[in-house]
mmCIF file of C-alpha atoms in Angstrom:
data_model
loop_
_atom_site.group_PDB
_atom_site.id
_atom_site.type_symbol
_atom_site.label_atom_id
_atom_site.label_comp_id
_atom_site.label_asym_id
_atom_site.label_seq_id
_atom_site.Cartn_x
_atom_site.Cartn_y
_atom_site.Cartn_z
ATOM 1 C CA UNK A 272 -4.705 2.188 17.470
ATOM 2 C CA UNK A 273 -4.275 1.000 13.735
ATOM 3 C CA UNK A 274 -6.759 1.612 10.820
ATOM 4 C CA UNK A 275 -7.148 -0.522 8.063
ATOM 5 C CA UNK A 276 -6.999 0.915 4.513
ATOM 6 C CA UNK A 277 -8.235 -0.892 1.026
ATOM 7 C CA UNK A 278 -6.903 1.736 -1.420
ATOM 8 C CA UNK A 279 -7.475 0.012 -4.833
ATOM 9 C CA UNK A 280 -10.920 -0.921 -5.810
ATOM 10 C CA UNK A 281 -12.989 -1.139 -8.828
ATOM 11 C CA UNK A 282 -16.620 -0.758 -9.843
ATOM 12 C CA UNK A 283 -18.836 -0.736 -13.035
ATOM 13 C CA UNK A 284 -18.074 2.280 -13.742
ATOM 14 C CA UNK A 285 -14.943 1.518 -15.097
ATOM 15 C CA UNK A 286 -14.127 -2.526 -15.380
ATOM 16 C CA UNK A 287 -15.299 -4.514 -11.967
ATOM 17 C CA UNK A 288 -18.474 -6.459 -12.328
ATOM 18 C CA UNK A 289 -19.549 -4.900 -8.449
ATOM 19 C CA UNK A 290 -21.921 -1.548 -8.173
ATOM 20 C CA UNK A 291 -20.959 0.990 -6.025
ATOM 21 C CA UNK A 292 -23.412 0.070 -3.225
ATOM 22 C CA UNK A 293 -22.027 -3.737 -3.355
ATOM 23 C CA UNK A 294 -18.115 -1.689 -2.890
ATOM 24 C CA UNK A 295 -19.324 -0.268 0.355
ATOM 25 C CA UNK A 296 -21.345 -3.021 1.532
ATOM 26 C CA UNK A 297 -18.243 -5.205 0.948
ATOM 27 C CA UNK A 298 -15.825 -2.803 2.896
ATOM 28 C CA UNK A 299 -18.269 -2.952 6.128
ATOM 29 C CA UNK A 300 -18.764 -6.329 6.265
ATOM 30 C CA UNK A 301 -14.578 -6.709 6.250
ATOM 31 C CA UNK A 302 -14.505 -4.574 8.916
ATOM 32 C CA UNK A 303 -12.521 -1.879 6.959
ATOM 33 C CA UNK A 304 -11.599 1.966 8.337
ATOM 34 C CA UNK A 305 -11.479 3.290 5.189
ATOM 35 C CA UNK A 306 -11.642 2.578 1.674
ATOM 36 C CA UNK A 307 -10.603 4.303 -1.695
ATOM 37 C CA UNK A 308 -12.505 4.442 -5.169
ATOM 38 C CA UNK A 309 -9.912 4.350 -7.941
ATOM 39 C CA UNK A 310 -11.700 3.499 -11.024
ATOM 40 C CA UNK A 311 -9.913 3.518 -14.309
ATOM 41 C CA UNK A 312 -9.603 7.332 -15.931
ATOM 42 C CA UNK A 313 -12.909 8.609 -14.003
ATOM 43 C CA UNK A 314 -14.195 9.897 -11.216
ATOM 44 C CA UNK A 315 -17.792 8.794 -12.330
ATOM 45 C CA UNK A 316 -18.996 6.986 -8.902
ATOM 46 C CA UNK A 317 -17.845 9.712 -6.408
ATOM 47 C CA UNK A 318 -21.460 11.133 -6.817
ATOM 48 C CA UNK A 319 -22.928 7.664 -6.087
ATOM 49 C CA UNK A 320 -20.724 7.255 -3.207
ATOM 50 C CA UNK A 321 -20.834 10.399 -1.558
ATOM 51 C CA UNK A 322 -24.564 9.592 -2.152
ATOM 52 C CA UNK A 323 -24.342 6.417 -0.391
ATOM 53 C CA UNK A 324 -21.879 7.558 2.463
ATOM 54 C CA UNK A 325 -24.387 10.598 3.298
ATOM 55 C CA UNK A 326 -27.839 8.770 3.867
ATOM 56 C CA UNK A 327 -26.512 5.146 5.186
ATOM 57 C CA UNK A 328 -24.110 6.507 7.110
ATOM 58 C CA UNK A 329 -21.803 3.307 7.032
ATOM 59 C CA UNK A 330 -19.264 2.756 10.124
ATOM 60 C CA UNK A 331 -16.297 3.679 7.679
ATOM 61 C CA UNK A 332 -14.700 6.473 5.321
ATOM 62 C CA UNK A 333 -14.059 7.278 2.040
ATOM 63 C CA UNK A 334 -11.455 8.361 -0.345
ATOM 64 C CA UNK A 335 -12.301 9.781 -3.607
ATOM 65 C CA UNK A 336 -10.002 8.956 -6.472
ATOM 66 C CA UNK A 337 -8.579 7.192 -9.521
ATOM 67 C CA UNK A 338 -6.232 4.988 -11.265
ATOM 68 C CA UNK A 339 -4.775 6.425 -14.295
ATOM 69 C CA UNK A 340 -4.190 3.072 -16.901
ATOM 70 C CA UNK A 341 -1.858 3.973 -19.494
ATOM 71 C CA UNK A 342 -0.057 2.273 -22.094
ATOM 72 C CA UNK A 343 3.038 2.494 -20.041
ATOM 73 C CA UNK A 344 1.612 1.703 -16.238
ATOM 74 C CA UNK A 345 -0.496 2.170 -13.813
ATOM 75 C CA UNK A 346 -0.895 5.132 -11.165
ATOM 76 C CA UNK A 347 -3.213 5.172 -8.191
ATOM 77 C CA UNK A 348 -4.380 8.159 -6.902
ATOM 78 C CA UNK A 349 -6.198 8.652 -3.996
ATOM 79 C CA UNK A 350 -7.697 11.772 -2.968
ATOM 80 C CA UNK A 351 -7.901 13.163 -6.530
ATOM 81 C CA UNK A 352 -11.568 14.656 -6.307
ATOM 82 C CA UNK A 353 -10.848 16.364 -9.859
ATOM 83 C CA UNK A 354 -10.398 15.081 -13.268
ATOM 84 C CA UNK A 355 -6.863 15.772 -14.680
ATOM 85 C CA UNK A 356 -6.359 15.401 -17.729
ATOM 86 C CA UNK A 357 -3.391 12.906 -18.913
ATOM 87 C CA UNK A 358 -3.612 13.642 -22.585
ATOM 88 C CA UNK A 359 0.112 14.394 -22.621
ATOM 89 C CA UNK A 360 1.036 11.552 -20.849
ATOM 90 C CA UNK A 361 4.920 11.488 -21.669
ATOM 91 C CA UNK A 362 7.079 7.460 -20.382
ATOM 92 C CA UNK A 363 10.033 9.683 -20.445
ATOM 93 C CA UNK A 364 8.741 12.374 -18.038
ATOM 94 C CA UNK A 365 6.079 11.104 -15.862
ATOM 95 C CA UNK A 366 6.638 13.501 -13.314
ATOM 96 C CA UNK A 367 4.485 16.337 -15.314
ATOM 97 C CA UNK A 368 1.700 13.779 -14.633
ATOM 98 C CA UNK A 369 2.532 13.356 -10.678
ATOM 99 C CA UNK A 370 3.121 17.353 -10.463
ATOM 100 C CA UNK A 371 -0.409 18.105 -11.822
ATOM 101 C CA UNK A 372 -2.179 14.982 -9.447
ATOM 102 C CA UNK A 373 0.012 17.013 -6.565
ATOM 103 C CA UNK A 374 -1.475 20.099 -7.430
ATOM 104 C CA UNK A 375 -5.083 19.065 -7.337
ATOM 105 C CA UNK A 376 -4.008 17.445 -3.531
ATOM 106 C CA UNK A 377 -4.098 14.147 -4.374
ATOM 107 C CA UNK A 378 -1.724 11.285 -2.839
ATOM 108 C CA UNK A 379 0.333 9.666 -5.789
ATOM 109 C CA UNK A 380 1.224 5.965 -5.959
ATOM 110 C CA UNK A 381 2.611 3.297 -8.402
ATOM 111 C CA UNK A 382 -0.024 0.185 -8.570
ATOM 112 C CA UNK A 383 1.572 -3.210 -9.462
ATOM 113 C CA UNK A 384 5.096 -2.052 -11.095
ATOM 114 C CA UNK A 385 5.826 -5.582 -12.182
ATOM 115 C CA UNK A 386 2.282 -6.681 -13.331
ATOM 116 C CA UNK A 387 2.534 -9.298 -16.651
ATOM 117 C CA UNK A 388 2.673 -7.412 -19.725
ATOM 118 C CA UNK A 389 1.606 -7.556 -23.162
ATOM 119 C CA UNK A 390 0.062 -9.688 -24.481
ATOM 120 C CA UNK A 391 -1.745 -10.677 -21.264
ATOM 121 C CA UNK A 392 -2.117 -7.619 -19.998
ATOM 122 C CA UNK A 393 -0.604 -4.494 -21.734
ATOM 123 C CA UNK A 394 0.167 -1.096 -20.321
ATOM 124 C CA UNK A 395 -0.446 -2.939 -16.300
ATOM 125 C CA UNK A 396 3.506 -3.046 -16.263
ATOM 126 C CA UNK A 397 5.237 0.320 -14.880
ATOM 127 C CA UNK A 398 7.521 1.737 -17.627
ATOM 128 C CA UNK A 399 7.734 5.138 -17.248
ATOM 129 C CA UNK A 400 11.422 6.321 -16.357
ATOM 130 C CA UNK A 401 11.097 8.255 -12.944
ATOM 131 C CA UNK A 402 13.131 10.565 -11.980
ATOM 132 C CA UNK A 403 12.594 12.416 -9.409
ATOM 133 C CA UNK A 404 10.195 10.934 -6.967
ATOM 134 C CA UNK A 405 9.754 13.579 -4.621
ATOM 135 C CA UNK A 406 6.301 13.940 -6.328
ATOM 136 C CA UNK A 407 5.549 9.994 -5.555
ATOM 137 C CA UNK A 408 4.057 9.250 -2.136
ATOM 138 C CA UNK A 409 3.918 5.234 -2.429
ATOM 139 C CA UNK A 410 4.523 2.549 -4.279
ATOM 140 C CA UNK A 411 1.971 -0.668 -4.163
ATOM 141 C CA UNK A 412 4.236 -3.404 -3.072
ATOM 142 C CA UNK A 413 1.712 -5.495 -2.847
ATOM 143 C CA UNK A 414 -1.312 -6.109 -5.578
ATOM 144 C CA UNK A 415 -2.886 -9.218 -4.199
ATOM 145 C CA UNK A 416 -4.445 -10.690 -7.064
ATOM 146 C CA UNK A 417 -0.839 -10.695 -8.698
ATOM 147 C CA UNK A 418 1.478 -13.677 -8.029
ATOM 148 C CA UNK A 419 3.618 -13.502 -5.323
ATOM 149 C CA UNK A 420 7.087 -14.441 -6.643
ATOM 150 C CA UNK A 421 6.425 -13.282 -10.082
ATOM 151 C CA UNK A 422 5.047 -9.749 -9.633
ATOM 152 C CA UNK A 423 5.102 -8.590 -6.066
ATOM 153 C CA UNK A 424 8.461 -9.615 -4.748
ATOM 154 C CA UNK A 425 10.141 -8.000 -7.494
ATOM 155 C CA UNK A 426 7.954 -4.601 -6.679
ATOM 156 C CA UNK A 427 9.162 -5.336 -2.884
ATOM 157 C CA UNK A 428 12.758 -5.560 -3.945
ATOM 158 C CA UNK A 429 12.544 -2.017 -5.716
ATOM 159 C CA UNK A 430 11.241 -0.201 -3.461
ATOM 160 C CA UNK A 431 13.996 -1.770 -0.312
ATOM 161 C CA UNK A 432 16.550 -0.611 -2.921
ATOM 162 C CA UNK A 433 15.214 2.640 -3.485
ATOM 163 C CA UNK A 434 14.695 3.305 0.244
ATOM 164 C CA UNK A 435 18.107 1.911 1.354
ATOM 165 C CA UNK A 436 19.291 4.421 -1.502
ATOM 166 C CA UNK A 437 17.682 7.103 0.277
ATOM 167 C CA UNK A 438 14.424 7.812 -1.330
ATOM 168 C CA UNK A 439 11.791 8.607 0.721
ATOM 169 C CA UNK A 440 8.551 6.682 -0.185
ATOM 170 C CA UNK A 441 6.195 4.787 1.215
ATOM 171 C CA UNK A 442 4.841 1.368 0.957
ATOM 172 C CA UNK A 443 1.097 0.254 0.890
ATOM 173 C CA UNK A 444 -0.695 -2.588 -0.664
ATOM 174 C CA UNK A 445 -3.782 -3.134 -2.528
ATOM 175 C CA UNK A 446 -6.703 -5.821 -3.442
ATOM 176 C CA UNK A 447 -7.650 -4.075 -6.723
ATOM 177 C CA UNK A 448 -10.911 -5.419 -5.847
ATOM 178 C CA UNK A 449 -13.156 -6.106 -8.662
ATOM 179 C CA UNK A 450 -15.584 -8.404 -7.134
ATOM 180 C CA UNK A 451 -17.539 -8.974 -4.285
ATOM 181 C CA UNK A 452 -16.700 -12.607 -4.083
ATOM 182 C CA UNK A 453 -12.863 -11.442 -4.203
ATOM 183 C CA UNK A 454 -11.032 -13.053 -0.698
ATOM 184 C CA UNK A 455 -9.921 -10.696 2.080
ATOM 185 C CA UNK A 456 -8.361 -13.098 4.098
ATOM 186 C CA UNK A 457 -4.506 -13.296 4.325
ATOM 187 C CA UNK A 458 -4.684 -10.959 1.858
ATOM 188 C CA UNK A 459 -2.396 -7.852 2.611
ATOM 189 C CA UNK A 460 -3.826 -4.302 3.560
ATOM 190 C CA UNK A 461 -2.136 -1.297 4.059
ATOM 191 C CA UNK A 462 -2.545 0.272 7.845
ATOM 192 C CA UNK A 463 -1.884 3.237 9.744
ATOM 193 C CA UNK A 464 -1.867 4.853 13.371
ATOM 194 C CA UNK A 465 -5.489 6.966 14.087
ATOM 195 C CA UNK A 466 -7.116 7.777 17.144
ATOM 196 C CA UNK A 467 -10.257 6.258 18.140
ATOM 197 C CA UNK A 468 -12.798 8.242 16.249
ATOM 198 C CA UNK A 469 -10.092 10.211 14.645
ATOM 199 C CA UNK A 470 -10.408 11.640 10.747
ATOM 200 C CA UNK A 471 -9.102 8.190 8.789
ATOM 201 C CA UNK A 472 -8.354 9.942 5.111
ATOM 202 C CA UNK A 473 -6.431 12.563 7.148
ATOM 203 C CA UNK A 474 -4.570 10.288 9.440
ATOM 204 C CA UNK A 475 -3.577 8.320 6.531
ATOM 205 C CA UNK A 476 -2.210 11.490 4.873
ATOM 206 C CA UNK A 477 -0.271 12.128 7.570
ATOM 207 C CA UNK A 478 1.563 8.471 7.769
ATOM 208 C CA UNK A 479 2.200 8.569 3.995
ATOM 209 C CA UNK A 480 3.914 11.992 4.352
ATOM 210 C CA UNK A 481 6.094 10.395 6.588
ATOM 211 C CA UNK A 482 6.382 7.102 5.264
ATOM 212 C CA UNK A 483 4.882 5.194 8.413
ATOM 213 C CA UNK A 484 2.431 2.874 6.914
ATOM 214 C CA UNK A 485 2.307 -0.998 7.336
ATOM 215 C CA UNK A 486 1.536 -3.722 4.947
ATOM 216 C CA UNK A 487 0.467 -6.864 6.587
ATOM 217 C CA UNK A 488 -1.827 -9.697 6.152
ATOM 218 C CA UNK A 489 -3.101 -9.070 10.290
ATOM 219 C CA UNK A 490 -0.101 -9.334 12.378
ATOM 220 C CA UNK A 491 2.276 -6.140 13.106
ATOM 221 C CA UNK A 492 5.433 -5.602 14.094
ATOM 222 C CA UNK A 493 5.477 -2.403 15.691
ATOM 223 C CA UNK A 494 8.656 -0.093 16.261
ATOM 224 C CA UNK A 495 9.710 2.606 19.125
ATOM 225 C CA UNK A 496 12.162 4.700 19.231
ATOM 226 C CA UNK A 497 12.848 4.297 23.361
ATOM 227 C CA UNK A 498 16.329 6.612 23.989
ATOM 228 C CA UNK A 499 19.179 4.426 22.673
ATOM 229 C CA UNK A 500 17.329 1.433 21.837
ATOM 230 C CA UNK A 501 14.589 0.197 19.616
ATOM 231 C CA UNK A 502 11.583 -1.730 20.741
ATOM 232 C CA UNK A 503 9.844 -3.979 18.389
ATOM 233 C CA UNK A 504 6.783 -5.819 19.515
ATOM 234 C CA UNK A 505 3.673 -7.783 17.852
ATOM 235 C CA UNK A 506 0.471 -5.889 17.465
ATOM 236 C CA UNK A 507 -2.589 -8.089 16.291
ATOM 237 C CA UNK A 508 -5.012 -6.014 14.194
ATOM 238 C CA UNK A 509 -7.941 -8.491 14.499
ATOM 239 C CA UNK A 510 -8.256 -8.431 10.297
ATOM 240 C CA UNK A 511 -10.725 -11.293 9.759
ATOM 241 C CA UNK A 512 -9.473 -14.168 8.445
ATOM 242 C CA UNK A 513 -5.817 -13.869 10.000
ATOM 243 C CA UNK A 514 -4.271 -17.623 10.741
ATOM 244 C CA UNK A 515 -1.800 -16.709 13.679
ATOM 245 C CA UNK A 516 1.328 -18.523 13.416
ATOM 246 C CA UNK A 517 3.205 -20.546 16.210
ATOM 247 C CA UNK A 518 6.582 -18.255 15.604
ATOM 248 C CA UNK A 519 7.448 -15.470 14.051
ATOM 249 C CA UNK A 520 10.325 -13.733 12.974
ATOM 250 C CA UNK A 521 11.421 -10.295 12.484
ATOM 251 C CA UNK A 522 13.956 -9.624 9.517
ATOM 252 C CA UNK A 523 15.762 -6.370 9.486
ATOM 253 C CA UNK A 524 17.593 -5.263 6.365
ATOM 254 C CA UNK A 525 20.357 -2.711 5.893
ATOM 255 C CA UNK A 526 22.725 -2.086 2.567
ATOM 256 C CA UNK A 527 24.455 -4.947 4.485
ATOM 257 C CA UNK A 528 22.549 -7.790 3.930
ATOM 258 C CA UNK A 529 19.924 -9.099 6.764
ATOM 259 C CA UNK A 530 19.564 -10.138 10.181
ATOM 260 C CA UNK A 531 17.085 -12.174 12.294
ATOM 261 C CA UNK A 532 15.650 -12.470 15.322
ATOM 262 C CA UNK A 533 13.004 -14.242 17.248
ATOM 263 C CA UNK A 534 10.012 -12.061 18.360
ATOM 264 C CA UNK A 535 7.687 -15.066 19.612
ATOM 265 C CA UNK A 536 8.080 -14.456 23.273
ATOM 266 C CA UNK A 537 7.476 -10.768 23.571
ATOM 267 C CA UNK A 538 8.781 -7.141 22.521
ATOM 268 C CA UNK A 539 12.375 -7.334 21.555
ATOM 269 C CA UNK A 540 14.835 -4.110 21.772
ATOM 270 C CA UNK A 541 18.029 -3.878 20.117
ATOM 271 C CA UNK A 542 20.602 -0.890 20.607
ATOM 272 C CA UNK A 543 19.834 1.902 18.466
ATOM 273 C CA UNK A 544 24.206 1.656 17.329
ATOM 274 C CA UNK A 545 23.856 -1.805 16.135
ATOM 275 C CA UNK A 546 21.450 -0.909 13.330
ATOM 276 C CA UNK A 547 22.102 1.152 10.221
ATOM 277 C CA UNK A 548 21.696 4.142 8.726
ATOM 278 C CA UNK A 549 18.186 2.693 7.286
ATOM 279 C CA UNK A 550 16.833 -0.696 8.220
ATOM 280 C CA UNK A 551 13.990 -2.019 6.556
ATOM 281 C CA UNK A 552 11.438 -4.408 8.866
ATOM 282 C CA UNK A 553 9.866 -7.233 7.932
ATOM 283 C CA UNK A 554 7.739 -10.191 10.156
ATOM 284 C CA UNK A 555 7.524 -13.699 8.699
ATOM 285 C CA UNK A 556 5.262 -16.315 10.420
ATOM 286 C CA UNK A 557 8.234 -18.831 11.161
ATOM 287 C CA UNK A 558 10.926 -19.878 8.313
ATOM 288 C CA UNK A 559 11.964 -16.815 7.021
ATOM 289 C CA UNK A 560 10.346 -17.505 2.866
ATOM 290 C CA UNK A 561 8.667 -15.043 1.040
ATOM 291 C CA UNK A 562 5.323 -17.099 1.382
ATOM 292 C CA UNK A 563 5.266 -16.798 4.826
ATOM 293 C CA UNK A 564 5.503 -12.867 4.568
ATOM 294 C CA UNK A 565 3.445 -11.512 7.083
ATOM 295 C CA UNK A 566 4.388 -7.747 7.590
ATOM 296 C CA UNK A 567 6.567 -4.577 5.882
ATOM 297 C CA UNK A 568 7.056 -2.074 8.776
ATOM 298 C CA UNK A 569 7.699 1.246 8.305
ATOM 299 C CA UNK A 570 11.843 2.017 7.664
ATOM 300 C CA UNK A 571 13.784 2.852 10.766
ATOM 301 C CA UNK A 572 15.889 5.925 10.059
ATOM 302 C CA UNK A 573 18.643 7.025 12.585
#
């Protein structure tokens, strides 16, 4: 089965206008798996919602963490149950910063690396000069508040380059929720494979150490690895919301450009020698336009 992730969410403890009990009452009534806490520069409501998880006893999990805001991006950190400092905080060499999150066993990811900058909104933009990102477990594709064209298919475009270039991170997306009136539906959310009563925070772990996460607005496209070929097939998550659409399209991109293919009749399986070294998957619902995005699969490696 897949679980359904919100990993970027606010609360008045930093900026959001939503208490911490409004949060988790939001996240059940979504029908979320599992939800993160990433205020800005505190870990302030972990208390308060370790308090609420423990005597409601909600149908979903939590994952304590943070955003660091700097002057010079953003960085989302889930699992990061301790405060580390950021005082030193260096554009140049950001990696001290990812090391130390690392150390305290927190996940590490890049929120909104295109985000409008100053004087609209300084320090949201990413412009810290990475690199080495072996200390970098994802990178938020995705912030759905942002606009599309302007913010998030530029952050989709740099992370297929950096993958097809051989670095090894994952993608996820992120509501950077902030009120309990913001829209779920067709909004993107990051998902993973769990078992059916399985440990969410640590199955998600496990797919982001591996890069096999999915972005998608409620519609998969699933990969297998079946001896020389590869099977793709459509996997409806039931996200409320979803509008199905009456095609869709799988795109597969390699350092050679992209291909396309019909997947609106069933699984589809291509010969494992026809595709590249890396090939990047991607469902559209019909016409294949970055509004009509639907899904980023996890790479294919051979």
């Amino acid at each position: 089965m897949f679980k359904r992730y919100e990993l970027h969410n606010h609360t008045i403890e930093s900026d959001a206008p939503i208490s911490c009990q409004e949060l988790v009452d939001r996240m059940v009534a979504d029908g979320v798996d599992c939800f993160a806490i990433t205020d800005h520069n505190t870990i302030s409501p972990h208390y308060i919602i370790r308090k609420i998880m423990a005597e409601q006893k909600p149908p979903l999990q939590c994952i304590y963490g943070m955003e660091y805001t700097t002057y010079f991006g953003h960085i989302v950190c889930p699992y990061l149950e301790q405060y580390v400092p950021w005082d030193s905080i260096d554009r140049h060499k950001p990696e001290r910063l990812f090391e130390a999150c690392k150390k305290a066993n927190a996940i590490t990811g890049i929120a909104h690396p295109f985000a409008y900058y100053e004087p609209l909104a300084q320090g949201c933009r990413f412009e810290m000069d990475i690199h080495d990102f072996s200390n970098v477990d994802y990178i938020e594709i995705v912030n759905n508040p942002e606009p599309l064209r302007e913010v998030n298919v530029p952050a989709i475009r740099w992370w297929e380059k950096l993958v097809l270039d051989g670095v090894k991170v994952a993608a996820c997306a992120g509501m950077d929720l902030h009120k309990v009136t913001d829209r779920f539906a067709m909004r993107f959310a990051t998902y993973a494979e769990g078992q059916e009563g399985g440990d969410a925070e640590a199955e998600l772990r496990a797919a982001l150490a591996v890069q096999r996460t999915w972005i998608s607005k409620g519609m998969l496209v699933n990969w297998t690895v079946e001896r020389d070929v590869v099977r793709f097939e459509l996997c409806d998550v039931q996200k409320p919301g979803f509008v199905p659409s009456d095609t869709y399209t799988l795109s597969l991109k390699n350092k050679d450009g992209s291909r396309h293919f019909d997947l609106t009749n069933g699984p589809l399986t291509i010969p494992l020698d026809e595709l590249g070294e890396v090939e990047i998957p991607k469902l559209y619902g019909g016409e294949v336009t970055w509004e009509n995005l639907i899904c980023v699969a996890p790479v294919i490696r051979k």
